[in-house]
């Protein structure tokens, strides 16, 4: 069998990006991937397909709610669900084929099948055992299970099943008000489904800035989503086309039931390491089932590395990509590095939600002296013209030094706006640095500048 410098197990955003960088650095590289297409969860059943459905359903929402006011009269479009799914599938196809092209261009071998590691330096795919100087595990994650809830991917579904339902359900219960629950919940809500979200905690999207959490939930409610907060789901009972969800309210332990045509289970994901042979290799794991790695992404077994959802940290495609590039550099004898303090998070609902760095709650817990600069999109001309004035930009800066510590945005294009703050933070910028940077008018980005101004002498348009 062929000998490689590096074999990467998993062709998702972590693995394929790592492979391309390895190849660019002159290493003979192969990727093991068992799916029929490259791109992993993100491209096949995650980020990309959900964004296609979010885009299509947002267009419908605009037509139903904002077209008439702009002088665009006529009947709103009706939903051709089959066509919407085929648009989603085309989007997936274009992206997965794009990676195949990049593999050919960079002379990366795709070893088709599921890989295991019989020993350091060896990767088995089917009956073939390949040799590699370094092995990088990038096998991703799978939805975690919930006791009492049996997923059939028809009536009780994970995000995978929710992306290919045979029809738009009348009633959907979403278990978990995290990123997946709210993104997919809002797709179906906009398509006319009655959506109820059941969440264990008292706030949506755990870990986010509390002010954003409150505003976000209020906006989703206004869009028609229902929330049952502080409720632990006990079980689901599913028939052929309906399910009953039983939950207990934490405040009084009372038990309740709710029926739905489809139940979406979105209560988190767990590392996918089945069948890799990690036990036999003696690879150290964390208590949460993640692979333990050092600062160079190497496990305790020399020559075996791990990146992405299988290790600690947020389960985000772009975090995996960054680790992929950095680990490739480490393997090539360079000094790859990831700044974990500046990893943005984005929720692709409408409006979008984006954050980077510390939340106000974290700064309080750390006892840090900070200041807050906040600006509402209502004061942004472009946002008002586009019916997108709901939401705000909030910048947190060190009280003494003015250095930016975090940013939280809920509003139009938040997922793009956050990146100027990321770059600023990478350069150790102060809020004043942002405030003194000329921002084109009229753009949403002026709201970021105004929030930065609000950390100093004050915003202009508020
Ligand atoms: P999550 O961890 O974001 O949210 C799960 C929610 O379920 C939590 O709020 C939790 O309190 C709740 N929960 C757990 N058990 C429950 C129970 N028995 N009853 C009621 N509520 C319960 O997980 P999610 O949304 O499944 O996402 C998984 C991963 O995928 C996350 O790490 C997320 O960051 C990532 N992801 C990121 C996206 C993005 O960046 N836009 C999009 C989709 C997923």
CSV table of C-alpha atoms and ligand atoms in Angstrom, one decimal:
chain,number,residue,atom,x,y,z
A,1,UNK,CA,0.0,0.0,0.0
A,2,UNK,CA,1.0,3.6,-0.6
A,3,UNK,CA,3.0,5.3,2.1
A,4,UNK,CA,2.0,8.8,3.1
A,5,UNK,CA,3.5,11.6,5.2
A,6,UNK,CA,0.0,12.3,6.6
A,7,UNK,CA,-3.3,10.5,6.7
A,8,UNK,CA,-6.3,12.4,7.9
A,9,UNK,CA,-9.3,10.5,9.1
A,10,UNK,CA,-12.4,12.5,8.2
A,11,UNK,CA,-13.2,14.8,5.2
A,12,UNK,CA,-15.2,17.5,7.0
A,13,UNK,CA,-14.1,21.1,7.4
A,14,UNK,CA,-11.4,20.1,9.9
A,15,UNK,CA,-10.0,17.3,7.8
A,16,UNK,CA,-10.2,18.6,4.3
A,17,UNK,CA,-8.7,22.0,5.2
A,18,UNK,CA,-5.9,20.2,7.1
A,19,UNK,CA,-5.3,18.0,4.0
A,20,UNK,CA,-5.1,21.0,1.6
A,21,UNK,CA,-2.6,22.8,3.9
A,22,UNK,CA,-0.5,19.6,4.3
A,23,UNK,CA,-0.4,19.3,0.6
A,24,UNK,CA,0.6,22.9,0.2
A,25,UNK,CA,3.4,22.3,2.6
A,26,UNK,CA,4.7,19.6,0.4
A,27,UNK,CA,3.5,16.5,2.4
A,28,UNK,CA,2.1,13.5,0.6
A,29,UNK,CA,-1.4,13.4,2.0
A,30,UNK,CA,-4.5,11.2,2.0
A,31,UNK,CA,-7.9,11.6,3.6
A,32,UNK,CA,-10.1,8.7,4.7
A,33,UNK,CA,-13.8,9.4,4.3
A,34,UNK,CA,-16.6,6.9,4.4
A,35,UNK,CA,-19.4,9.1,3.1
A,36,UNK,CA,-20.2,9.2,-0.6
A,37,UNK,CA,-19.2,12.8,-0.7
A,38,UNK,CA,-16.6,15.0,1.0
A,39,UNK,CA,-17.4,17.8,3.3
A,40,UNK,CA,-18.5,16.0,6.4
A,41,UNK,CA,-21.5,16.9,8.5
A,42,UNK,CA,-21.1,20.6,7.7
A,43,UNK,CA,-21.5,20.4,3.9
A,44,UNK,CA,-23.7,17.3,3.7
A,45,UNK,CA,-26.2,17.6,6.6
A,46,UNK,CA,-25.3,20.7,8.6
A,47,UNK,CA,-24.2,24.2,7.9
A,48,UNK,CA,-24.6,24.4,4.2
A,49,UNK,CA,-28.0,22.7,3.7
A,50,UNK,CA,-29.5,24.5,6.7
A,51,UNK,CA,-28.3,27.8,5.2
A,52,UNK,CA,-30.0,27.1,1.9
A,53,UNK,CA,-33.3,26.4,3.7
A,54,UNK,CA,-32.8,29.5,6.0
A,55,UNK,CA,-32.2,31.6,2.9
A,56,UNK,CA,-35.3,30.3,1.0
A,57,UNK,CA,-37.6,30.6,4.0
A,58,UNK,CA,-36.3,34.1,4.7
A,59,UNK,CA,-37.1,35.1,1.1
A,60,UNK,CA,-40.7,33.9,1.7
A,61,UNK,CA,-40.8,35.8,5.0
A,62,UNK,CA,-39.7,39.0,3.2
A,63,UNK,CA,-42.3,38.5,0.5
A,64,UNK,CA,-45.1,37.9,3.1
A,65,UNK,CA,-44.1,40.7,5.5
A,66,UNK,CA,-42.1,43.5,3.7
A,67,UNK,CA,-42.8,43.4,0.0
A,68,UNK,CA,-46.1,45.3,0.1
A,69,UNK,CA,-44.6,48.1,2.1
A,70,UNK,CA,-41.9,48.6,-0.5
A,71,UNK,CA,-44.5,48.8,-3.3
A,72,UNK,CA,-44.0,45.2,-4.4
A,73,UNK,CA,-47.6,44.1,-4.7
A,74,UNK,CA,-49.2,40.7,-5.6
A,75,UNK,CA,-49.7,37.3,-4.0
A,76,UNK,CA,-46.8,36.0,-1.9
A,77,UNK,CA,-45.2,32.9,-3.4
A,78,UNK,CA,-46.4,29.5,-2.2
A,79,UNK,CA,-44.0,26.8,-1.0
A,80,UNK,CA,-43.0,24.1,-3.4
A,81,UNK,CA,-41.2,21.9,-0.8
A,82,UNK,CA,-39.8,19.4,-3.3
A,83,UNK,CA,-38.2,22.2,-5.3
A,84,UNK,CA,-36.9,23.8,-2.1
A,85,UNK,CA,-35.3,20.5,-1.1
A,86,UNK,CA,-33.8,20.1,-4.6
A,87,UNK,CA,-32.3,23.6,-4.4
A,88,UNK,CA,-30.8,22.6,-1.0
A,89,UNK,CA,-29.4,19.4,-2.6
A,90,UNK,CA,-27.9,21.3,-5.5
A,91,UNK,CA,-26.2,23.6,-3.1
A,92,UNK,CA,-24.7,20.6,-1.2
A,93,UNK,CA,-23.6,19.1,-4.5
A,94,UNK,CA,-21.8,22.2,-5.8
A,95,UNK,CA,-19.9,22.4,-2.5
A,96,UNK,CA,-19.0,18.8,-2.1
A,97,UNK,CA,-17.8,18.6,-5.8
A,98,UNK,CA,-15.8,21.7,-5.1
A,99,UNK,CA,-13.8,19.9,-2.5
A,100,UNK,CA,-13.2,16.9,-4.7
A,101,UNK,CA,-11.8,19.3,-7.3
A,102,UNK,CA,-9.5,20.9,-4.6
A,103,UNK,CA,-8.3,17.4,-3.7
A,104,UNK,CA,-7.4,16.6,-7.3
A,105,UNK,CA,-5.7,20.0,-7.7
A,106,UNK,CA,-3.6,19.5,-4.6
A,107,UNK,CA,-2.9,15.8,-5.4
A,108,UNK,CA,-4.6,14.5,-2.2
A,109,UNK,CA,-5.7,10.9,-2.3
A,110,UNK,CA,-9.2,10.1,-1.1
A,111,UNK,CA,-9.2,6.7,0.6
A,112,UNK,CA,-12.9,5.8,0.4
A,113,UNK,CA,-14.2,3.9,3.4
A,114,UNK,CA,-14.2,4.1,7.2
A,115,UNK,CA,-10.8,4.2,8.8
A,116,UNK,CA,-9.3,2.8,12.0
A,117,UNK,CA,-5.9,2.9,13.5
A,118,UNK,CA,-4.5,-0.6,14.2
A,119,UNK,CA,-1.2,0.9,15.5
A,120,UNK,CA,0.6,4.3,15.4
A,121,UNK,CA,1.7,4.9,11.8
A,122,UNK,CA,-1.0,2.6,10.3
A,123,UNK,CA,-4.5,3.4,9.0
A,124,UNK,CA,-6.8,0.6,7.9
A,125,UNK,CA,-9.5,1.2,5.4
A,126,UNK,CA,-11.4,-1.9,4.5
A,127,UNK,CA,-8.8,-4.6,3.9
A,128,UNK,CA,-6.1,-2.2,3.1
A,129,UNK,CA,-3.5,-1.0,5.7
A,130,UNK,CA,-1.8,2.3,4.7
A,131,UNK,CA,1.3,3.6,6.4
A,132,UNK,CA,1.7,7.3,7.4
A,133,UNK,CA,4.3,9.2,9.4
A,134,UNK,CA,1.6,11.2,11.0
A,135,UNK,CA,-2.1,10.5,11.5
A,136,UNK,CA,-4.7,13.2,12.2
A,137,UNK,CA,-8.1,12.3,13.6
A,138,UNK,CA,-10.8,14.7,12.3
A,139,UNK,CA,-13.8,12.4,12.6
A,140,UNK,CA,-16.2,15.1,13.9
A,141,UNK,CA,-19.3,14.6,16.0
A,142,UNK,CA,-22.8,13.0,16.0
A,143,UNK,CA,-26.0,14.1,17.7
A,144,UNK,CA,-26.0,13.1,21.3
A,145,UNK,CA,-28.9,10.9,22.5
A,146,UNK,CA,-31.4,11.8,25.1
A,147,UNK,CA,-32.7,9.1,27.5
A,148,UNK,CA,-36.3,8.2,26.7
A,149,UNK,CA,-36.1,9.7,23.2
A,150,UNK,CA,-35.7,7.3,20.3
A,151,UNK,CA,-34.7,8.9,17.1
A,152,UNK,CA,-36.3,7.3,13.9
A,153,UNK,CA,-35.3,10.2,11.6
A,154,UNK,CA,-39.0,10.2,10.4
A,155,UNK,CA,-41.1,11.5,13.2
A,156,UNK,CA,-38.5,12.0,15.9
A,157,UNK,CA,-35.5,13.5,14.0
A,158,UNK,CA,-32.1,15.0,14.5
A,159,UNK,CA,-30.9,17.9,12.3
A,160,UNK,CA,-30.2,15.3,9.6
A,161,UNK,CA,-33.8,14.1,9.3
A,162,UNK,CA,-35.1,17.7,9.7
A,163,UNK,CA,-33.3,18.6,6.5
A,164,UNK,CA,-35.2,16.1,4.4
A,165,UNK,CA,-38.7,15.8,5.8
A,166,UNK,CA,-41.2,14.5,3.2
A,167,UNK,CA,-43.4,17.5,3.8
A,168,UNK,CA,-43.6,20.7,5.8
A,169,UNK,CA,-45.1,19.6,9.2
A,170,UNK,CA,-48.1,21.3,10.7
A,171,UNK,CA,-46.7,21.1,14.2
A,172,UNK,CA,-43.1,20.7,15.3
A,173,UNK,CA,-41.7,20.4,18.8
A,174,UNK,CA,-38.0,21.3,19.1
A,175,UNK,CA,-36.1,19.9,22.1
A,176,UNK,CA,-33.3,22.3,23.0
A,177,UNK,CA,-33.1,26.1,22.3
A,178,UNK,CA,-29.5,25.8,21.1
A,179,UNK,CA,-28.1,26.8,17.7
A,180,UNK,CA,-29.6,23.9,15.8
A,181,UNK,CA,-33.0,24.1,17.4
A,182,UNK,CA,-33.4,27.8,16.8
A,183,UNK,CA,-32.0,27.8,13.2
A,184,UNK,CA,-34.1,24.8,12.0
A,185,UNK,CA,-37.1,25.8,14.2
A,186,UNK,CA,-37.1,29.2,12.5
A,187,UNK,CA,-37.0,27.7,9.0
A,188,UNK,CA,-40.1,25.7,9.7
A,189,UNK,CA,-41.8,28.5,11.6
A,190,UNK,CA,-41.4,30.7,8.5
A,191,UNK,CA,-42.7,27.9,6.3
A,192,UNK,CA,-45.9,27.9,8.3
A,193,UNK,CA,-45.3,25.2,10.9
A,194,UNK,CA,-46.4,25.8,14.5
A,195,UNK,CA,-43.1,25.5,16.4
A,196,UNK,CA,-42.8,24.9,20.1
A,197,UNK,CA,-39.3,24.9,21.6
A,198,UNK,CA,-38.8,23.1,24.9
A,199,UNK,CA,-35.6,24.2,26.7
A,200,UNK,CA,-34.1,22.9,30.0
A,201,UNK,CA,-32.6,26.2,31.0
A,202,UNK,CA,-34.3,29.6,31.6
A,203,UNK,CA,-32.6,31.3,28.6
A,204,UNK,CA,-32.1,30.4,24.9
A,205,UNK,CA,-28.6,29.7,23.5
A,206,UNK,CA,-26.6,28.8,26.5
A,207,UNK,CA,-23.3,30.7,27.1
A,208,UNK,CA,-24.3,33.8,25.1
A,209,UNK,CA,-24.5,37.3,26.4
A,210,UNK,CA,-27.7,37.5,28.5
A,211,UNK,CA,-29.0,40.7,26.9
A,212,UNK,CA,-28.7,39.1,23.5
A,213,UNK,CA,-30.4,35.9,24.8
A,214,UNK,CA,-33.4,38.0,25.9
A,215,UNK,CA,-33.6,40.1,22.8
A,216,UNK,CA,-33.2,37.0,20.6
A,217,UNK,CA,-36.0,35.1,22.3
A,218,UNK,CA,-38.3,38.1,22.2
A,219,UNK,CA,-37.7,38.4,18.4
A,220,UNK,CA,-38.3,34.7,17.8
A,221,UNK,CA,-41.5,34.9,19.8
A,222,UNK,CA,-42.6,37.8,17.7
A,223,UNK,CA,-42.0,35.8,14.6
A,224,UNK,CA,-44.4,33.1,16.0
A,225,UNK,CA,-42.2,30.6,17.8
A,226,UNK,CA,-43.5,29.3,21.2
A,227,UNK,CA,-41.2,28.6,24.1
A,228,UNK,CA,-41.5,26.3,27.1
A,229,UNK,CA,-38.5,27.3,29.3
A,230,UNK,CA,-37.1,25.5,32.4
A,231,UNK,CA,-38.5,22.2,31.2
A,232,UNK,CA,-36.7,18.8,31.0
A,233,UNK,CA,-38.0,16.5,28.3
A,234,UNK,CA,-38.6,13.0,29.9
A,235,UNK,CA,-39.6,11.0,26.8
A,236,UNK,CA,-41.2,10.8,23.4
A,237,UNK,CA,-43.7,8.3,22.2
A,238,UNK,CA,-43.9,8.1,18.5
A,239,UNK,CA,-46.4,6.6,16.1
A,240,UNK,CA,-46.1,6.5,12.3
A,241,UNK,CA,-47.0,10.2,11.8
A,242,UNK,CA,-47.2,11.8,15.3
A,243,UNK,CA,-45.4,11.9,18.6
A,244,UNK,CA,-46.1,12.9,22.1
A,245,UNK,CA,-43.4,14.6,24.1
A,246,UNK,CA,-43.5,14.5,27.9
A,247,UNK,CA,-41.7,17.1,29.8
A,248,UNK,CA,-41.4,18.2,33.5
A,249,UNK,CA,-41.3,21.9,34.5
A,250,UNK,CA,-38.3,22.4,36.8
A,251,UNK,CA,-40.0,25.1,38.9
A,252,UNK,CA,-42.8,22.7,40.3
A,253,UNK,CA,-41.9,19.3,38.9
A,254,UNK,CA,-45.3,19.2,37.1
A,255,UNK,CA,-45.5,16.9,34.1
A,256,UNK,CA,-47.0,18.0,30.8
A,257,UNK,CA,-47.5,16.6,27.3
A,258,UNK,CA,-47.5,18.1,23.9
A,259,UNK,CA,-48.2,16.5,20.5
A,260,UNK,CA,-46.4,17.1,17.3
A,261,UNK,CA,-46.1,15.8,13.7
A,262,UNK,CA,-42.3,16.0,14.0
A,263,UNK,CA,-40.0,16.2,17.0
A,264,UNK,CA,-36.6,17.7,16.4
A,265,UNK,CA,-34.0,16.6,19.0
A,266,UNK,CA,-31.3,19.3,19.2
A,267,UNK,CA,-29.8,18.8,22.6
A,268,UNK,CA,-26.1,18.9,21.6
A,269,UNK,CA,-23.6,16.7,19.8
A,270,UNK,CA,-20.8,14.4,21.0
A,271,UNK,CA,-17.4,13.4,19.5
A,272,UNK,CA,-17.6,10.6,16.9
A,273,UNK,CA,-14.8,8.2,17.6
A,274,UNK,CA,-16.5,4.8,17.2
A,275,UNK,CA,-14.5,2.2,15.5
A,276,UNK,CA,-11.2,4.1,15.4
A,277,UNK,CA,-9.5,1.8,17.9
A,278,UNK,CA,-8.6,4.5,20.3
A,279,UNK,CA,-8.9,2.3,23.4
A,280,UNK,CA,-6.5,-0.3,22.1
A,281,UNK,CA,-4.0,2.5,21.3
A,282,UNK,CA,-4.3,3.9,24.8
A,283,UNK,CA,-5.3,7.4,23.6
A,284,UNK,CA,-6.2,9.6,26.6
A,285,UNK,CA,-9.8,11.0,26.6
A,286,UNK,CA,-11.5,13.7,28.7
A,287,UNK,CA,-14.4,12.8,30.9
A,288,UNK,CA,-16.7,14.2,28.2
A,289,UNK,CA,-15.4,11.7,25.7
A,290,UNK,CA,-13.2,14.1,23.8
A,291,UNK,CA,-9.7,13.2,22.6
A,292,UNK,CA,-7.1,14.9,24.8
A,293,UNK,CA,-4.4,16.8,22.9
A,294,UNK,CA,-1.5,19.1,23.7
A,295,UNK,CA,-0.8,22.6,22.3
A,296,UNK,CA,0.4,21.0,19.0
A,297,UNK,CA,-2.8,18.9,18.7
A,298,UNK,CA,-0.8,15.8,19.3
A,299,UNK,CA,-2.4,13.1,21.5
A,300,UNK,CA,-0.5,11.2,24.2
A,301,UNK,CA,0.5,8.7,21.4
A,302,UNK,CA,3.3,10.3,19.4
A,303,UNK,CA,2.5,10.8,15.8
A,304,UNK,CA,-1.3,10.8,16.3
A,305,UNK,CA,-3.1,14.1,16.3
A,306,UNK,CA,-6.7,15.2,16.7
A,307,UNK,CA,-8.6,18.3,15.6
A,308,UNK,CA,-12.2,19.7,15.4
A,309,UNK,CA,-15.3,18.4,17.2
A,310,UNK,CA,-13.4,15.3,18.6
A,311,UNK,CA,-11.4,17.5,20.9
A,312,UNK,CA,-12.3,20.2,23.4
A,313,UNK,CA,-13.7,23.6,22.5
A,314,UNK,CA,-16.8,24.8,20.6
A,315,UNK,CA,-18.1,22.4,17.9
A,316,UNK,CA,-17.8,24.9,15.1
A,317,UNK,CA,-16.7,24.2,11.5
A,318,UNK,CA,-14.4,27.3,11.5
A,319,UNK,CA,-12.7,26.3,14.7
A,320,UNK,CA,-12.0,22.9,13.1
A,321,UNK,CA,-10.7,24.6,10.0
A,322,UNK,CA,-8.3,26.7,12.0
A,323,UNK,CA,-7.1,23.7,13.9
A,324,UNK,CA,-6.7,21.9,10.6
A,325,UNK,CA,-4.4,24.5,9.2
A,326,UNK,CA,-2.4,24.9,12.4
A,327,UNK,CA,-2.0,21.1,13.0
A,328,UNK,CA,-0.8,20.8,9.4
A,329,UNK,CA,1.8,23.3,10.1
A,330,UNK,CA,2.9,21.5,13.3
A,331,UNK,CA,3.1,18.2,11.4
A,332,UNK,CA,5.3,20.0,8.8
A,333,UNK,CA,7.6,21.3,11.5
A,334,UNK,CA,6.3,24.8,11.6
A,335,UNK,CA,4.5,26.7,14.4
A,336,UNK,CA,0.8,26.5,13.7
A,337,UNK,CA,-1.3,28.3,16.3
A,338,UNK,CA,-5.0,29.0,17.0
A,339,UNK,CA,-6.1,32.0,19.1
A,340,UNK,CA,-9.0,30.4,21.0
A,341,UNK,CA,-9.9,33.8,22.5
A,342,UNK,CA,-11.0,35.1,19.1
A,343,UNK,CA,-13.3,32.5,17.6
A,344,UNK,CA,-16.6,34.0,16.4
A,345,UNK,CA,-20.0,32.3,16.9
A,346,UNK,CA,-22.9,32.9,14.5
A,347,UNK,CA,-26.5,31.9,14.5
A,348,UNK,CA,-27.9,32.2,11.0
A,349,UNK,CA,-31.5,33.1,11.9
A,350,UNK,CA,-33.1,36.4,10.9
A,351,UNK,CA,-31.9,38.6,12.4
A,352,UNK,CA,-28.5,36.9,12.7
A,353,UNK,CA,-26.7,36.6,16.1
A,354,UNK,CA,-22.9,36.8,16.4
A,355,UNK,CA,-20.4,37.0,19.1
A,356,UNK,CA,-16.7,37.0,19.8
A,357,UNK,CA,-14.7,37.1,23.0
A,358,UNK,CA,-16.0,37.6,26.5
A,359,UNK,CA,-19.6,38.1,27.6
A,360,UNK,CA,-20.5,40.7,30.2
A,361,UNK,CA,-21.4,37.8,32.6
A,362,UNK,CA,-17.9,36.3,32.2
A,363,UNK,CA,-16.2,39.7,32.8
A,364,UNK,CA,-18.3,40.2,36.0
A,365,UNK,CA,-17.3,36.7,37.2
A,366,UNK,CA,-13.7,37.5,36.6
A,367,UNK,CA,-14.1,40.7,38.5
A,368,UNK,CA,-12.7,42.8,35.5
A,369,UNK,CA,-13.3,46.5,35.2
A,370,UNK,CA,-15.0,47.0,31.8
A,371,UNK,CA,-17.2,49.4,29.9
A,372,UNK,CA,-20.1,48.8,27.5
A,373,UNK,CA,-20.7,50.6,24.2
A,374,UNK,CA,-24.1,49.8,22.7
A,375,UNK,CA,-25.8,51.0,19.6
A,376,UNK,CA,-29.2,50.1,18.3
A,377,UNK,CA,-29.7,49.3,14.6
A,378,UNK,CA,-32.7,51.7,14.8
A,379,UNK,CA,-30.1,54.5,14.5
A,380,UNK,CA,-28.6,52.9,11.4
A,381,UNK,CA,-30.1,54.4,8.2
A,382,UNK,CA,-29.4,51.3,6.0
A,383,UNK,CA,-31.0,49.0,8.5
A,384,UNK,CA,-34.1,51.1,8.7
A,385,UNK,CA,-34.4,51.2,4.9
A,386,UNK,CA,-34.2,47.4,4.9
A,387,UNK,CA,-36.8,46.8,7.7
A,388,UNK,CA,-33.9,45.5,9.8
A,389,UNK,CA,-33.7,48.1,12.6
A,390,UNK,CA,-34.4,45.5,15.3
A,391,UNK,CA,-31.3,44.6,17.3
A,392,UNK,CA,-28.0,46.1,18.5
A,393,UNK,CA,-24.2,46.0,18.6
A,394,UNK,CA,-22.6,45.7,22.0
A,395,UNK,CA,-18.9,46.1,22.5
A,396,UNK,CA,-17.1,45.4,25.8
A,397,UNK,CA,-13.8,47.1,26.4
A,398,UNK,CA,-11.4,47.2,29.3
A,399,UNK,CA,-12.2,50.2,31.5
A,400,UNK,CA,-8.6,51.3,31.8
A,401,UNK,CA,-6.9,50.4,28.5
A,402,UNK,CA,-10.0,50.5,26.2
A,403,UNK,CA,-8.8,47.2,24.7
A,404,UNK,CA,-11.8,45.3,23.1
A,405,UNK,CA,-12.7,42.3,25.2
A,406,UNK,CA,-15.8,41.1,23.4
A,407,UNK,CA,-18.6,41.9,21.0
A,408,UNK,CA,-22.2,40.8,20.7
A,409,UNK,CA,-24.4,41.6,17.8
A,410,UNK,CA,-28.0,40.8,17.1
A,411,UNK,CA,-29.2,42.3,13.8
A,412,UNK,CA,-28.8,42.4,10.1
A,413,UNK,CA,-25.6,40.7,8.7
A,414,UNK,CA,-24.3,40.2,12.3
A,415,UNK,CA,-22.4,37.1,11.1
A,416,UNK,CA,-20.4,39.3,8.7
A,417,UNK,CA,-20.1,42.4,10.8
A,418,UNK,CA,-18.5,40.5,13.7
A,419,UNK,CA,-15.3,39.9,11.7
A,420,UNK,CA,-14.1,43.5,11.7
A,421,UNK,CA,-14.2,43.1,15.5
A,422,UNK,CA,-12.3,39.8,15.3
A,423,UNK,CA,-9.6,41.4,13.2
A,424,UNK,CA,-9.4,44.3,15.6
A,425,UNK,CA,-9.1,41.9,18.6
A,426,UNK,CA,-6.4,39.9,16.8
A,427,UNK,CA,-4.4,43.1,16.6
A,428,UNK,CA,-5.1,44.0,20.2
A,429,UNK,CA,-7.1,47.0,19.2
A,430,UNK,CA,-8.9,49.5,21.5
A,431,UNK,CA,-12.5,50.5,21.0
A,432,UNK,CA,-11.1,53.9,19.9
A,433,UNK,CA,-9.2,52.2,17.1
A,434,UNK,CA,-12.5,51.0,15.7
A,435,UNK,CA,-14.2,54.3,16.4
A,436,UNK,CA,-11.5,56.2,14.5
A,437,UNK,CA,-11.7,54.0,11.4
A,438,UNK,CA,-13.8,55.5,8.6
A,439,UNK,CA,-16.8,53.3,7.9
A,440,UNK,CA,-18.7,53.7,4.6
A,441,UNK,CA,-22.1,55.3,4.7
A,442,UNK,CA,-24.7,53.9,4.5
A,443,UNK,CA,-23.7,50.4,5.7
A,444,UNK,CA,-24.7,48.2,8.6
A,445,UNK,CA,-21.0,48.3,9.7
A,446,UNK,CA,-21.6,51.9,10.9
A,447,UNK,CA,-23.5,50.4,13.8
A,448,UNK,CA,-20.2,48.6,14.9
A,449,UNK,CA,-18.4,51.9,14.7
A,450,UNK,CA,-21.1,53.7,16.7
A,451,UNK,CA,-20.9,51.0,19.4
A,452,UNK,CA,-17.2,51.6,19.5
A,453,UNK,CA,-17.8,55.3,19.8
A,454,UNK,CA,-20.2,54.6,22.7
A,455,UNK,CA,-17.2,53.1,24.6
A,456,UNK,CA,-15.7,56.6,24.4
A,457,UNK,CA,-17.3,60.1,24.1
A,458,UNK,CA,-20.5,58.7,22.7
A,459,UNK,CA,-22.2,57.6,19.5
A,460,UNK,CA,-23.4,60.2,17.0
A,461,UNK,CA,-26.8,58.7,16.0
A,462,UNK,CA,-28.2,57.9,19.4
B,1,LIG,P1,-26.5,23.2,22.0
B,1,LIG,O1,-25.6,22.7,23.0
B,1,LIG,O2,-26.2,24.5,21.3
B,1,LIG,O3,-28.0,23.4,22.6
B,1,LIG,C1,-28.6,22.3,23.2
B,1,LIG,C2,-29.7,22.8,24.1
B,1,LIG,O4,-30.6,21.7,24.5
B,1,LIG,C3,-29.2,23.5,25.4
B,1,LIG,O5,-29.8,24.8,25.5
B,1,LIG,C4,-29.7,22.5,26.5
B,1,LIG,O6,-29.9,23.2,27.7
B,1,LIG,C5,-30.9,21.9,25.9
B,1,LIG,N1,-31.3,20.6,26.5
B,1,LIG,C6,-30.5,19.5,26.8
B,1,LIG,N2,-31.2,18.5,27.3
B,1,LIG,C7,-32.5,18.9,27.3
B,1,LIG,C8,-33.7,18.3,27.8
B,1,LIG,N3,-33.8,17.0,28.2
B,1,LIG,N4,-34.9,19.0,27.7
B,1,LIG,C9,-34.9,20.3,27.2
B,1,LIG,N5,-33.8,20.9,26.8
B,1,LIG,C10,-32.6,20.2,26.8
B,1,LIG,O7,-26.7,22.0,20.9
B,1,LIG,P2,-27.2,21.9,19.4
B,1,LIG,O8,-28.1,23.1,19.1
B,1,LIG,O9,-27.8,20.6,19.3
B,1,LIG,O10,-25.9,22.1,18.5
B,1,LIG,C11,-24.9,21.1,18.6
B,1,LIG,C12,-23.6,21.7,18.2
B,1,LIG,O11,-23.5,22.1,16.9
B,1,LIG,C13,-23.2,23.0,19.0
B,1,LIG,O12,-21.9,22.9,19.5
B,1,LIG,C14,-23.4,24.1,18.1
B,1,LIG,O13,-22.4,25.1,18.3
B,1,LIG,C15,-23.0,23.4,16.7
B,1,LIG,N6,-23.8,24.1,15.6
B,1,LIG,C16,-23.3,25.4,15.3
B,1,LIG,C17,-24.0,26.0,14.3
B,1,LIG,C18,-23.6,27.4,14.0
B,1,LIG,O14,-22.5,27.8,14.3
B,1,LIG,N7,-24.4,28.2,13.3
B,1,LIG,C19,-25.2,25.5,13.6
B,1,LIG,C20,-25.6,24.2,14.1
B,1,LIG,C21,-24.8,23.5,15.1
